[in-house]
mmCIF file of C-alpha atoms and ligand atoms in Angstrom:
data_model
loop_
_atom_site.group_PDB
_atom_site.id
_atom_site.type_symbol
_atom_site.label_atom_id
_atom_site.label_comp_id
_atom_site.label_asym_id
_atom_site.label_seq_id
_atom_site.Cartn_x
_atom_site.Cartn_y
_atom_site.Cartn_z
ATOM 1 C CA MET A 1 -16.888 -6.536 -35.855
ATOM 2 C CA ARG A 2 -19.198 -8.739 -37.949
ATOM 3 C CA ASP A 3 -22.802 -7.845 -38.777
ATOM 4 C CA PHE A 4 -25.395 -9.556 -36.600
ATOM 5 C CA SER A 5 -29.150 -9.651 -36.333
ATOM 6 C CA TYR A 6 -30.841 -8.111 -33.298
ATOM 7 C CA LEU A 7 -33.820 -9.469 -31.378
ATOM 8 C CA ARG A 8 -35.448 -7.612 -28.522
ATOM 9 C CA ALA A 9 -36.892 -10.386 -26.325
ATOM 10 C CA THR A 10 -40.258 -9.731 -24.737
ATOM 11 C CA SER A 11 -40.176 -12.634 -22.266
ATOM 12 C CA ALA A 12 -37.618 -14.901 -20.611
ATOM 13 C CA ASP A 13 -39.082 -17.869 -22.520
ATOM 14 C CA GLU A 14 -38.636 -16.074 -25.837
ATOM 15 C CA ALA A 15 -35.025 -15.227 -24.891
ATOM 16 C CA ARG A 16 -34.279 -18.854 -23.952
ATOM 17 C CA GLN A 17 -35.869 -20.145 -27.125
ATOM 18 C CA ALA A 18 -33.869 -17.733 -29.287
ATOM 19 C CA ALA A 19 -30.682 -18.546 -27.375
ATOM 20 C CA LEU A 20 -30.965 -22.187 -28.508
ATOM 21 C CA GLN A 21 -29.763 -21.156 -31.987
ATOM 22 C CA ALA A 22 -26.055 -21.605 -32.695
ATOM 23 C CA GLY A 23 -24.296 -18.225 -32.732
ATOM 24 C CA ALA A 24 -26.857 -16.535 -30.469
ATOM 25 C CA ALA A 25 -25.742 -14.354 -27.537
ATOM 26 C CA LEU A 26 -27.757 -12.666 -24.808
ATOM 27 C CA LEU A 27 -27.152 -8.950 -24.316
ATOM 28 C CA ALA A 28 -27.521 -7.448 -20.839
ATOM 29 C CA GLY A 29 -25.357 -4.400 -19.972
ATOM 30 C CA GLY A 30 -23.155 -5.174 -22.979
ATOM 31 C CA THR A 31 -19.908 -4.167 -21.233
ATOM 32 C CA THR A 32 -18.327 -7.585 -21.836
ATOM 33 C CA LEU A 33 -20.169 -8.763 -24.940
ATOM 34 C CA LEU A 34 -19.498 -5.694 -27.089
ATOM 35 C CA ASP A 35 -15.888 -5.529 -25.928
ATOM 36 C CA LEU A 36 -15.304 -9.135 -27.019
ATOM 37 C CA ALA A 37 -17.179 -8.658 -30.296
ATOM 38 C CA LYS A 38 -14.982 -5.656 -31.123
ATOM 39 C CA CYS A 39 -11.769 -7.582 -30.559
ATOM 40 C CA GLY A 40 -13.074 -10.563 -32.539
ATOM 41 C CA VAL A 41 -13.230 -13.065 -29.684
ATOM 42 C CA VAL A 42 -16.983 -13.564 -30.078
ATOM 43 C CA GLU A 43 -18.824 -13.169 -33.367
ATOM 44 C CA PRO A 44 -22.532 -13.508 -32.582
ATOM 45 C CA GLU A 45 -24.939 -14.069 -35.450
ATOM 46 C CA THR A 46 -27.923 -13.010 -33.335
ATOM 47 C CA VAL A 47 -27.832 -10.693 -30.344
ATOM 48 C CA ILE A 48 -30.825 -11.190 -28.024
ATOM 49 C CA ASP A 49 -31.483 -8.077 -25.986
ATOM 50 C CA ILE A 50 -32.827 -9.027 -22.542
ATOM 51 C CA THR A 51 -32.448 -5.607 -20.929
ATOM 52 C CA HIS A 52 -36.169 -4.814 -21.125
ATOM 53 C CA LEU A 53 -37.471 -8.015 -19.551
ATOM 54 C CA SER A 54 -39.560 -7.255 -16.488
ATOM 55 C CA GLY A 55 -39.176 -8.960 -13.130
ATOM 56 C CA LEU A 56 -35.427 -9.656 -13.400
ATOM 57 C CA GLY A 57 -34.057 -6.492 -11.798
ATOM 58 C CA GLY A 58 -35.267 -6.846 -8.226
ATOM 59 C CA ILE A 59 -33.205 -6.909 -5.027
ATOM 60 C CA THR A 60 -34.911 -8.289 -1.918
ATOM 61 C CA VAL A 61 -33.413 -9.114 1.457
ATOM 62 C CA ASP A 62 -35.210 -10.798 4.360
ATOM 63 C CA GLU A 63 -34.238 -12.970 7.326
ATOM 64 C CA SER A 64 -33.657 -16.007 5.082
ATOM 65 C CA GLY A 65 -31.293 -14.234 2.673
ATOM 66 C CA ALA A 66 -31.078 -12.169 -0.490
ATOM 67 C CA THR A 67 -32.607 -12.643 -3.919
ATOM 68 C CA ILE A 68 -31.056 -10.570 -6.661
ATOM 69 C CA GLY A 69 -32.398 -10.496 -10.212
ATOM 70 C CA ALA A 70 -29.998 -11.135 -13.093
ATOM 71 C CA LEU A 71 -30.655 -7.678 -14.520
ATOM 72 C CA ALA A 72 -29.994 -5.799 -11.284
ATOM 73 C CA ARG A 73 -27.163 -3.334 -11.921
ATOM 74 C CA MET A 74 -23.851 -3.860 -10.131
ATOM 75 C CA GLY A 75 -24.015 -0.315 -8.729
ATOM 76 C CA ASP A 76 -27.530 -0.739 -7.341
ATOM 77 C CA VAL A 77 -26.588 -3.961 -5.544
ATOM 78 C CA ALA A 78 -23.371 -2.415 -4.184
ATOM 79 C CA ASP A 79 -25.309 0.540 -2.764
ATOM 80 C CA HIS A 80 -28.320 -1.393 -1.484
ATOM 81 C CA ARG A 81 -28.716 -0.687 2.239
ATOM 82 C CA ASP A 82 -29.869 -4.200 3.194
ATOM 83 C CA ILE A 83 -27.204 -5.933 1.088
ATOM 84 C CA ARG A 84 -24.560 -3.757 2.754
ATOM 85 C CA ALA A 85 -25.895 -4.728 6.188
ATOM 86 C CA ALA A 86 -26.446 -8.474 5.656
ATOM 87 C CA PHE A 87 -23.710 -9.183 3.076
ATOM 88 C CA PRO A 88 -20.970 -6.533 3.363
ATOM 89 C CA ALA A 89 -18.483 -8.676 1.392
ATOM 90 C CA VAL A 90 -20.926 -8.856 -1.536
ATOM 91 C CA ALA A 91 -21.450 -5.077 -1.556
ATOM 92 C CA GLU A 92 -17.704 -4.410 -1.227
ATOM 93 C CA SER A 93 -16.798 -6.874 -4.002
ATOM 94 C CA LEU A 94 -19.059 -4.905 -6.331
ATOM 95 C CA SER A 95 -18.015 -1.424 -5.290
ATOM 96 C CA LEU A 96 -14.351 -2.392 -5.777
ATOM 97 C CA ALA A 97 -15.063 -3.745 -9.296
ATOM 98 C CA ALA A 98 -14.657 -1.838 -12.573
ATOM 99 C CA SER A 99 -15.643 1.880 -12.567
ATOM 100 C CA ALA A 100 -18.776 3.771 -11.510
ATOM 101 C CA GLN A 101 -19.840 4.134 -15.160
ATOM 102 C CA LEU A 102 -19.481 0.388 -15.769
ATOM 103 C CA ARG A 103 -21.262 -0.510 -12.530
ATOM 104 C CA ASN A 104 -24.205 1.650 -13.586
ATOM 105 C CA MET A 105 -24.490 -0.275 -16.844
ATOM 106 C CA ALA A 106 -23.392 -3.822 -16.043
ATOM 107 C CA THR A 107 -25.696 -6.478 -14.594
ATOM 108 C CA ILE A 108 -25.266 -9.234 -12.030
ATOM 109 C CA GLY A 109 -25.937 -12.028 -14.572
ATOM 110 C CA GLY A 110 -23.451 -10.546 -17.043
ATOM 111 C CA ASN A 111 -20.908 -10.089 -14.276
ATOM 112 C CA LEU A 112 -20.898 -13.808 -13.477
ATOM 113 C CA LEU A 113 -20.350 -14.599 -17.156
ATOM 114 C CA GLN A 114 -17.566 -12.120 -17.887
ATOM 115 C CA ARG A 115 -14.578 -13.689 -19.620
ATOM 116 C CA THR A 116 -10.926 -13.924 -18.624
ATOM 117 C CA ARG A 117 -8.584 -10.961 -19.064
ATOM 118 C CA CYS A 118 -5.820 -13.258 -20.418
ATOM 119 C CA PRO A 119 -4.281 -10.926 -23.047
ATOM 120 C CA TYR A 120 -3.663 -13.824 -25.447
ATOM 121 C CA PHE A 121 -7.338 -14.794 -25.310
ATOM 122 C CA ARG A 122 -8.372 -11.234 -26.152
ATOM 123 C CA ASP A 123 -6.075 -10.816 -29.154
ATOM 124 C CA PRO A 124 -6.968 -13.505 -31.727
ATOM 125 C CA GLY A 125 -5.147 -11.704 -34.553
ATOM 126 C CA ALA A 126 -1.756 -11.785 -32.840
ATOM 127 C CA PHE A 127 -2.201 -15.051 -30.897
ATOM 128 C CA PRO A 128 -4.120 -17.761 -32.780
ATOM 129 C CA ALA A 129 -3.151 -20.391 -30.171
ATOM 130 C CA CYS A 130 -5.690 -20.323 -27.359
ATOM 131 C CA ASN A 131 -7.476 -23.476 -26.219
ATOM 132 C CA LYS A 132 -10.256 -21.449 -24.646
ATOM 133 C CA ARG A 133 -11.076 -19.648 -27.905
ATOM 134 C CA ASN A 134 -10.093 -22.376 -30.276
ATOM 135 C CA PRO A 135 -9.980 -25.846 -28.639
ATOM 136 C CA GLY A 136 -6.868 -27.835 -29.495
ATOM 137 C CA SER A 137 -4.890 -24.826 -30.785
ATOM 138 C CA GLY A 138 -2.543 -24.642 -27.760
ATOM 139 C CA CYS A 139 -1.961 -22.055 -25.055
ATOM 140 C CA SER A 140 0.046 -18.916 -25.840
ATOM 141 C CA ALA A 141 0.258 -17.955 -22.164
ATOM 142 C CA ILE A 142 2.238 -21.000 -21.038
ATOM 143 C CA GLY A 143 5.818 -19.890 -21.606
ATOM 144 C CA GLY A 144 4.636 -16.305 -22.175
ATOM 145 C CA VAL A 145 3.842 -13.339 -19.929
ATOM 146 C CA THR A 146 1.844 -14.724 -16.998
ATOM 147 C CA ARG A 147 1.700 -11.974 -14.382
ATOM 148 C CA ASN A 148 -2.128 -12.058 -14.274
ATOM 149 C CA HIS A 149 -2.616 -15.786 -14.697
ATOM 150 C CA ALA A 150 -3.899 -18.343 -12.225
ATOM 151 C CA VAL A 151 -1.890 -20.528 -9.872
ATOM 152 C CA LEU A 152 -4.823 -22.666 -8.651
ATOM 153 C CA GLY A 153 -7.109 -24.927 -10.683
ATOM 154 C CA THR A 154 -4.951 -24.701 -13.809
ATOM 155 C CA SER A 155 -4.333 -27.426 -16.389
ATOM 156 C CA ASP A 156 -1.851 -28.042 -19.189
ATOM 157 C CA ALA A 157 -4.501 -26.637 -21.530
ATOM 158 C CA CYS A 158 -5.211 -23.283 -19.838
ATOM 159 C CA ILE A 159 -3.989 -21.136 -16.930
ATOM 160 C CA ALA A 160 -6.361 -18.181 -17.339
ATOM 161 C CA SER A 161 -7.674 -16.650 -14.123
ATOM 162 C CA ASN A 162 -11.319 -15.876 -13.493
ATOM 163 C CA PRO A 163 -11.377 -12.073 -13.165
ATOM 164 C CA GLY A 164 -14.692 -11.541 -11.334
ATOM 165 C CA ASP A 165 -14.977 -10.077 -7.837
ATOM 166 C CA LEU A 166 -18.638 -10.707 -7.032
ATOM 167 C CA ALA A 167 -18.430 -14.462 -7.641
ATOM 168 C CA VAL A 168 -15.693 -14.733 -4.994
ATOM 169 C CA ALA A 169 -17.992 -13.293 -2.330
ATOM 170 C CA LEU A 170 -20.866 -15.461 -3.588
ATOM 171 C CA VAL A 171 -18.900 -18.710 -3.405
ATOM 172 C CA ALA A 172 -17.828 -17.910 0.173
ATOM 173 C CA PHE A 173 -21.451 -17.675 1.328
ATOM 174 C CA ASP A 174 -22.936 -20.656 -0.529
ATOM 175 C CA ALA A 175 -24.902 -18.579 -3.020
ATOM 176 C CA VAL A 176 -26.972 -20.251 -5.712
ATOM 177 C CA VAL A 177 -27.404 -19.321 -9.387
ATOM 178 C CA ASP A 178 -31.062 -19.454 -10.444
ATOM 179 C CA LEU A 179 -31.493 -20.557 -14.058
ATOM 180 C CA GLY A 180 -35.284 -20.547 -13.873
ATOM 181 C CA THR A 181 -35.570 -24.259 -14.592
ATOM 182 C CA ARG A 182 -32.859 -25.329 -12.117
ATOM 183 C CA LYS A 183 -30.649 -23.904 -9.381
ATOM 184 C CA VAL A 184 -26.904 -24.500 -9.169
ATOM 185 C CA ALA A 185 -24.540 -23.709 -6.288
ATOM 186 C CA VAL A 186 -22.051 -21.037 -7.388
ATOM 187 C CA ASP A 187 -19.208 -23.416 -6.499
ATOM 188 C CA ASP A 188 -20.593 -25.956 -9.004
ATOM 189 C CA PHE A 189 -21.600 -23.363 -11.584
ATOM 190 C CA PHE A 190 -17.999 -22.509 -12.535
ATOM 191 C CA LEU A 191 -15.708 -25.168 -14.025
ATOM 192 C CA THR A 192 -11.937 -25.531 -13.886
ATOM 193 C CA PRO A 193 -10.406 -25.778 -17.380
ATOM 194 C CA GLY A 194 -9.186 -29.396 -17.438
ATOM 195 C CA ASP A 195 -9.044 -30.501 -21.080
ATOM 196 C CA THR A 196 -11.983 -28.274 -22.059
ATOM 197 C CA PRO A 197 -11.150 -24.656 -21.138
ATOM 198 C CA ASP A 198 -13.766 -23.455 -23.629
ATOM 199 C CA ARG A 199 -16.419 -24.649 -21.128
ATOM 200 C CA GLU A 200 -16.323 -22.203 -18.231
ATOM 201 C CA THR A 201 -19.673 -22.860 -16.557
ATOM 202 C CA VAL A 202 -22.374 -25.533 -16.495
ATOM 203 C CA LEU A 203 -24.727 -23.230 -18.429
ATOM 204 C CA GLN A 204 -26.181 -25.050 -21.447
ATOM 205 C CA ARG A 205 -27.207 -23.498 -24.727
ATOM 206 C CA GLY A 206 -30.682 -21.957 -24.304
ATOM 207 C CA GLU A 207 -30.253 -21.427 -20.559
ATOM 208 C CA MET A 208 -30.296 -18.029 -18.935
ATOM 209 C CA ILE A 209 -29.457 -16.726 -15.474
ATOM 210 C CA VAL A 210 -32.579 -15.252 -13.900
ATOM 211 C CA GLY A 211 -31.062 -14.396 -10.532
ATOM 212 C CA ILE A 212 -28.944 -15.377 -7.579
ATOM 213 C CA GLY A 213 -29.875 -16.363 -4.049
ATOM 214 C CA ILE A 214 -27.620 -15.861 -1.035
ATOM 215 C CA PRO A 215 -28.586 -17.559 2.237
ATOM 216 C CA ALA A 216 -28.375 -15.374 5.335
ATOM 217 C CA SER A 217 -25.731 -16.317 7.897
ATOM 218 C CA ALA A 218 -23.897 -14.686 10.764
ATOM 219 C CA ALA A 219 -20.627 -15.185 8.856
ATOM 220 C CA ALA A 220 -22.039 -13.304 5.859
ATOM 221 C CA ARG A 221 -23.186 -10.466 8.140
ATOM 222 C CA HIS A 222 -19.651 -10.171 9.561
ATOM 223 C CA SER A 223 -17.777 -10.242 6.289
ATOM 224 C CA THR A 224 -15.397 -8.237 4.157
ATOM 225 C CA TYR A 225 -13.833 -8.293 0.698
ATOM 226 C CA LEU A 226 -10.185 -7.330 0.374
ATOM 227 C CA LYS A 227 -8.802 -6.687 -3.098
ATOM 228 C CA VAL A 228 -5.123 -6.115 -3.881
ATOM 229 C CA ARG A 229 -4.326 -4.767 -7.346
ATOM 230 C CA ASP A 230 -1.737 -2.805 -9.261
ATOM 231 C CA ARG A 231 -3.634 0.474 -8.783
ATOM 232 C CA GLN A 232 -6.316 1.446 -6.321
ATOM 233 C CA SER A 233 -9.222 1.763 -8.741
ATOM 234 C CA TYR A 234 -10.438 0.456 -12.066
ATOM 235 C CA GLU A 235 -8.230 -2.633 -11.963
ATOM 236 C CA PHE A 236 -8.716 -6.380 -11.678
ATOM 237 C CA ALA A 237 -7.469 -8.248 -8.607
ATOM 238 C CA ALA A 238 -3.901 -9.520 -8.390
ATOM 239 C CA ALA A 239 -5.305 -11.389 -5.385
ATOM 240 C CA SER A 240 -8.468 -10.915 -3.364
ATOM 241 C CA ALA A 241 -10.232 -12.575 -0.466
ATOM 242 C CA ALA A 242 -13.813 -12.718 0.757
ATOM 243 C CA VAL A 243 -13.904 -13.577 4.450
ATOM 244 C CA GLY A 244 -16.753 -13.944 6.938
ATOM 245 C CA ILE A 245 -16.566 -15.038 10.582
ATOM 246 C CA GLU A 246 -19.023 -16.046 13.268
ATOM 247 C CA PHE A 247 -17.712 -16.479 16.818
ATOM 248 C CA GLU A 248 -19.094 -18.634 19.631
ATOM 249 C CA SER A 249 -20.838 -16.879 22.526
ATOM 250 C CA ASP A 250 -17.450 -16.539 24.297
ATOM 251 C CA GLY A 251 -16.676 -14.005 21.557
ATOM 252 C CA ARG A 252 -13.306 -15.635 20.811
ATOM 253 C CA THR A 253 -13.727 -19.148 19.424
ATOM 254 C CA VAL A 254 -14.522 -19.468 15.722
ATOM 255 C CA ARG A 255 -17.878 -21.171 15.105
ATOM 256 C CA ASP A 256 -18.019 -20.582 11.346
ATOM 257 C CA ILE A 257 -15.486 -19.045 8.982
ATOM 258 C CA ARG A 258 -15.721 -18.591 5.213
ATOM 259 C CA VAL A 259 -12.768 -17.880 2.978
ATOM 260 C CA ALA A 260 -12.696 -17.560 -0.813
ATOM 261 C CA LEU A 261 -10.018 -16.262 -3.157
ATOM 262 C CA GLY A 262 -10.098 -14.226 -6.347
ATOM 263 C CA GLY A 263 -7.499 -13.280 -8.945
ATOM 264 C CA VAL A 264 -5.429 -16.404 -8.358
ATOM 265 C CA ALA A 265 -7.564 -19.283 -9.642
ATOM 266 C CA THR A 266 -9.323 -20.433 -12.786
ATOM 267 C CA LYS A 267 -12.669 -20.146 -10.969
ATOM 268 C CA PRO A 268 -13.840 -18.379 -7.813
ATOM 269 C CA TRP A 269 -11.946 -20.425 -5.227
ATOM 270 C CA ARG A 270 -13.292 -21.544 -1.864
ATOM 271 C CA ALA A 271 -10.381 -22.108 0.533
ATOM 272 C CA ARG A 272 -11.891 -24.911 2.609
ATOM 273 C CA ALA A 273 -8.544 -26.011 4.075
ATOM 274 C CA VAL A 274 -8.159 -22.572 5.686
ATOM 275 C CA GLU A 275 -11.708 -22.732 7.029
ATOM 276 C CA GLN A 276 -11.158 -26.201 8.514
ATOM 277 C CA ALA A 277 -7.882 -25.175 10.147
ATOM 278 C CA LEU A 278 -9.490 -22.213 11.954
ATOM 279 C CA THR A 279 -12.926 -23.586 12.890
ATOM 280 C CA GLY A 280 -13.132 -24.181 16.640
ATOM 281 C CA LYS A 281 -9.915 -22.205 17.247
ATOM 282 C CA ILE A 282 -9.198 -18.976 19.079
ATOM 283 C CA LEU A 283 -7.631 -16.635 16.556
ATOM 284 C CA ASP A 284 -4.245 -15.034 16.921
ATOM 285 C CA ALA A 285 -1.994 -13.545 14.255
ATOM 286 C CA GLU A 286 0.301 -16.571 14.144
ATOM 287 C CA SER A 287 -2.430 -19.203 13.742
ATOM 288 C CA VAL A 288 -4.180 -17.109 11.086
ATOM 289 C CA GLU A 289 -0.963 -16.658 9.129
ATOM 290 C CA LYS A 290 -0.216 -20.386 9.292
ATOM 291 C CA ALA A 291 -3.732 -21.388 8.247
ATOM 292 C CA SER A 292 -3.787 -18.844 5.408
ATOM 293 C CA ARG A 293 -0.845 -20.591 3.774
ATOM 294 C CA LEU A 294 -3.090 -23.635 3.292
ATOM 295 C CA ALA A 295 -4.988 -21.581 0.701
ATOM 296 C CA MET A 296 -2.142 -22.276 -1.712
ATOM 297 C CA GLU A 297 -2.253 -26.088 -1.437
ATOM 298 C CA GLY A 298 -1.740 -27.441 -4.950
ATOM 299 C CA ALA A 299 -0.668 -24.073 -6.404
ATOM 300 C CA VAL A 300 1.432 -24.173 -9.579
ATOM 301 C CA SER A 301 3.181 -21.093 -10.935
ATOM 302 C CA HIS A 302 4.261 -20.274 -14.486
ATOM 303 C CA GLY A 303 7.050 -17.724 -14.145
ATOM 304 C CA GLY A 304 5.585 -14.249 -13.803
ATOM 305 C CA ASN A 305 2.640 -15.245 -11.592
ATOM 306 C CA ARG A 306 4.846 -16.827 -8.894
ATOM 307 C CA TYR A 307 4.355 -13.756 -6.657
ATOM 308 C CA LYS A 308 0.686 -14.728 -6.212
ATOM 309 C CA ILE A 309 1.665 -17.757 -4.144
ATOM 310 C CA GLU A 310 3.193 -15.358 -1.591
ATOM 311 C CA LEU A 311 0.640 -12.600 -1.995
ATOM 312 C CA ALA A 312 -2.650 -14.527 -1.692
ATOM 313 C CA PRO A 313 -2.064 -15.968 1.823
ATOM 314 C CA ARG A 314 -1.123 -12.476 3.019
ATOM 315 C CA VAL A 315 -4.353 -11.106 1.615
ATOM 316 C CA VAL A 316 -6.289 -13.861 3.408
ATOM 317 C CA THR A 317 -4.442 -13.158 6.677
ATOM 318 C CA ARG A 318 -5.125 -9.431 6.432
ATOM 319 C CA ALA A 319 -8.803 -9.982 5.657
ATOM 320 C CA ILE A 320 -9.297 -12.400 8.583
ATOM 321 C CA LEU A 321 -7.455 -10.177 11.070
ATOM 322 C CA LYS A 322 -9.364 -7.122 9.868
ATOM 323 C CA MET A 323 -12.673 -8.941 10.372
ATOM 324 C CA ALA A 324 -11.669 -10.233 13.808
ATOM 325 C CA GLN A 325 -10.653 -6.710 14.790
ATOM 326 C CA ASN A 326 -13.921 -5.246 13.486
ATOM 327 C CA ILE A 327 -15.890 -7.756 15.543
ATOM 328 C CA GLY A 328 -13.794 -6.770 18.575
ATOM 329 C CA VAL A 329 -11.923 -10.042 19.119
ATOM 330 C CA PHE A 330 -8.564 -8.298 19.499
ATOM 331 C CA ALA A 331 -10.011 -5.264 21.285
HETATM 332 C C1 FAD B 401 -12.555 -1.737 -18.239
HETATM 333 C C2 FAD B 401 -13.274 -2.795 -17.449
HETATM 334 C C3 FAD B 401 -12.889 -3.037 -16.128
HETATM 335 C C4 FAD B 401 -13.548 -4.025 -15.393
HETATM 336 N N1 FAD B 401 -13.152 -4.290 -14.103
HETATM 337 C C5 FAD B 401 -13.773 -5.275 -13.398
HETATM 338 C C6 FAD B 401 -13.370 -5.599 -12.077
HETATM 339 O O1 FAD B 401 -12.463 -5.002 -11.496
HETATM 340 N N2 FAD B 401 -14.039 -6.613 -11.439
HETATM 341 C C7 FAD B 401 -15.076 -7.284 -12.023
HETATM 342 O O2 FAD B 401 -15.655 -8.185 -11.405
HETATM 343 N N3 FAD B 401 -15.461 -7.009 -13.277
HETATM 344 C C8 FAD B 401 -14.836 -6.032 -13.971
HETATM 345 N N4 FAD B 401 -15.211 -5.764 -15.252
HETATM 346 C C9 FAD B 401 -16.194 -6.634 -15.899
HETATM 347 C C10 FAD B 401 -17.585 -6.102 -15.755
HETATM 348 O O3 FAD B 401 -17.977 -6.244 -14.422
HETATM 349 C C11 FAD B 401 -18.434 -6.939 -16.709
HETATM 350 O O4 FAD B 401 -18.143 -6.483 -18.024
HETATM 351 C C12 FAD B 401 -19.915 -6.800 -16.453
HETATM 352 O O5 FAD B 401 -20.252 -7.180 -15.162
HETATM 353 C C13 FAD B 401 -20.701 -7.627 -17.450
HETATM 354 O O6 FAD B 401 -22.074 -7.367 -17.255
HETATM 355 P P1 FAD B 401 -22.974 -6.927 -18.470
HETATM 356 O O7 FAD B 401 -24.356 -6.838 -17.962
HETATM 357 O O8 FAD B 401 -22.440 -5.721 -19.156
HETATM 358 O O9 FAD B 401 -22.810 -8.228 -19.383
HETATM 359 P P2 FAD B 401 -22.916 -8.413 -20.948
HETATM 360 O O10 FAD B 401 -21.726 -7.850 -21.624
HETATM 361 O O11 FAD B 401 -24.238 -7.978 -21.447
HETATM 362 O O12 FAD B 401 -22.872 -10.005 -21.003
HETATM 363 C C14 FAD B 401 -21.717 -10.717 -20.605
HETATM 364 C C15 FAD B 401 -21.895 -12.178 -21.009
HETATM 365 O O13 FAD B 401 -22.923 -12.762 -20.248
HETATM 366 C C16 FAD B 401 -23.993 -13.222 -21.070
HETATM 367 N N5 FAD B 401 -25.201 -12.881 -20.321
HETATM 368 C C17 FAD B 401 -25.540 -11.675 -19.836
HETATM 369 N N6 FAD B 401 -26.634 -11.769 -19.043
HETATM 370 C C18 FAD B 401 -26.974 -13.077 -19.036
HETATM 371 C C19 FAD B 401 -28.000 -13.824 -18.391
HETATM 372 N N7 FAD B 401 -28.908 -13.244 -17.598
HETATM 373 N N8 FAD B 401 -28.047 -15.157 -18.600
HETATM 374 C C20 FAD B 401 -27.150 -15.775 -19.391
HETATM 375 N N9 FAD B 401 -26.165 -15.116 -20.045
HETATM 376 C C21 FAD B 401 -26.076 -13.788 -19.852
HETATM 377 C C22 FAD B 401 -23.836 -12.486 -22.392
HETATM 378 O O14 FAD B 401 -24.342 -13.234 -23.467
HETATM 379 C C23 FAD B 401 -22.323 -12.366 -22.456
HETATM 380 O O15 FAD B 401 -21.757 -13.559 -22.911
HETATM 381 C C24 FAD B 401 -14.600 -4.762 -15.987
HETATM 382 C C25 FAD B 401 -15.003 -4.487 -17.301
HETATM 383 C C26 FAD B 401 -14.354 -3.525 -18.040
HETATM 384 C C27 FAD B 401 -14.801 -3.259 -19.450
HETATM 385 S S1 SF4 B 402 -4.288 -19.220 -20.619
HETATM 386 FE FE1 SF4 B 402 -6.219 -20.020 -21.446
HETATM 387 S S2 SF4 B 402 -7.199 -18.190 -22.253
HETATM 388 FE FE2 SF4 B 402 -5.015 -17.688 -22.053
HETATM 389 S S3 SF4 B 402 -4.040 -18.278 -24.001
HETATM 390 FE FE3 SF4 B 402 -3.905 -20.054 -22.680
HETATM 391 S S4 SF4 B 402 -5.732 -21.245 -23.258
HETATM 392 FE FE4 SF4 B 402 -6.097 -19.159 -23.960
#
């Protein structure tokens, strides 16, 4: 790990100003930044500590939705009574992420900006070729071990999956990232790799996340997050789904359904084709299973990640049927 200078910011403006310098990095919980600095993926010249800034750690929920400060801890959001009631999928996505120790340290802003778990990306000594780390150097994963890589939103330059859980729930419910000077829908905030996999979000140098906003909706209130992984705790998703459903007053016909996928795409992935296929329909196991397969439209596998094309629609089906059962549709 290289030496760096340390600045403890006293205001958001000071942090933004300092972050304009090349080689500057904001420090929140540090659970991603220090990890990447230790393995040589990032080598900041200046670390700007934002953990003591006031006013960025709040969590408020009212009838219009939730506002969560960038410095709110993952664990506090997961356990927040009103978030659990109005946005169960958001709370579940956080409580199923990482470990209790990490959730007590890590922040919501840092969580959105965590980096891929592609093993080639995280080992620059052994694998110099990585377009995300070093544009134009190639991709060591293509033709390599790809069990954890993406099948949706990939390009010839990069097939790394976005590992976050929270962002999947956020994209399902039209959440917005607040950058202080502008607001960006979560769906637009994350970028697919295309020819520039080094650019993962629309965040510009000198910008900082100050919070997120999640609009209230009946679908968000009746939602769940289902995560399938190689072991039942402390593991990233092989495939996950955030699902929320609102039924018409007959209690059977779908008025609004939200579906987003994690673990299988290069960014948190809204499955709009599944939503369109089920809106206005009465749900049964067969129609849900058929619609869930639409989630994989355009999927491309690279050897070891082929299983995700089978797995992800099953995760979506299970999540939708679980939600419908919870609401009492199949009672
Ligand atoms: C062993 C392990 C297991 C994990 N498992 C999971 C999992 O299952 N699911 C999951 O979703 N996550 C998982 N994570 C990732 C974890 O959730 C993230 O490391 C954490 O959320 C990052 O938050 P942080 O506050 O520590 O960020 P930091 O490490 O402080 O920052 C992360 C990045 O964001 C930037 N940054 C931080 N805050 C801001 C801001 N407000 N504005 C702009 N830039 C900012 C930093 O400069 C840095 O680049 C795991 C991590 C580890 C180490
Ligand atoms: S998949 Fe992306 S992150 Fe992984 S080695 Fe290839 S370019 Fe790098």
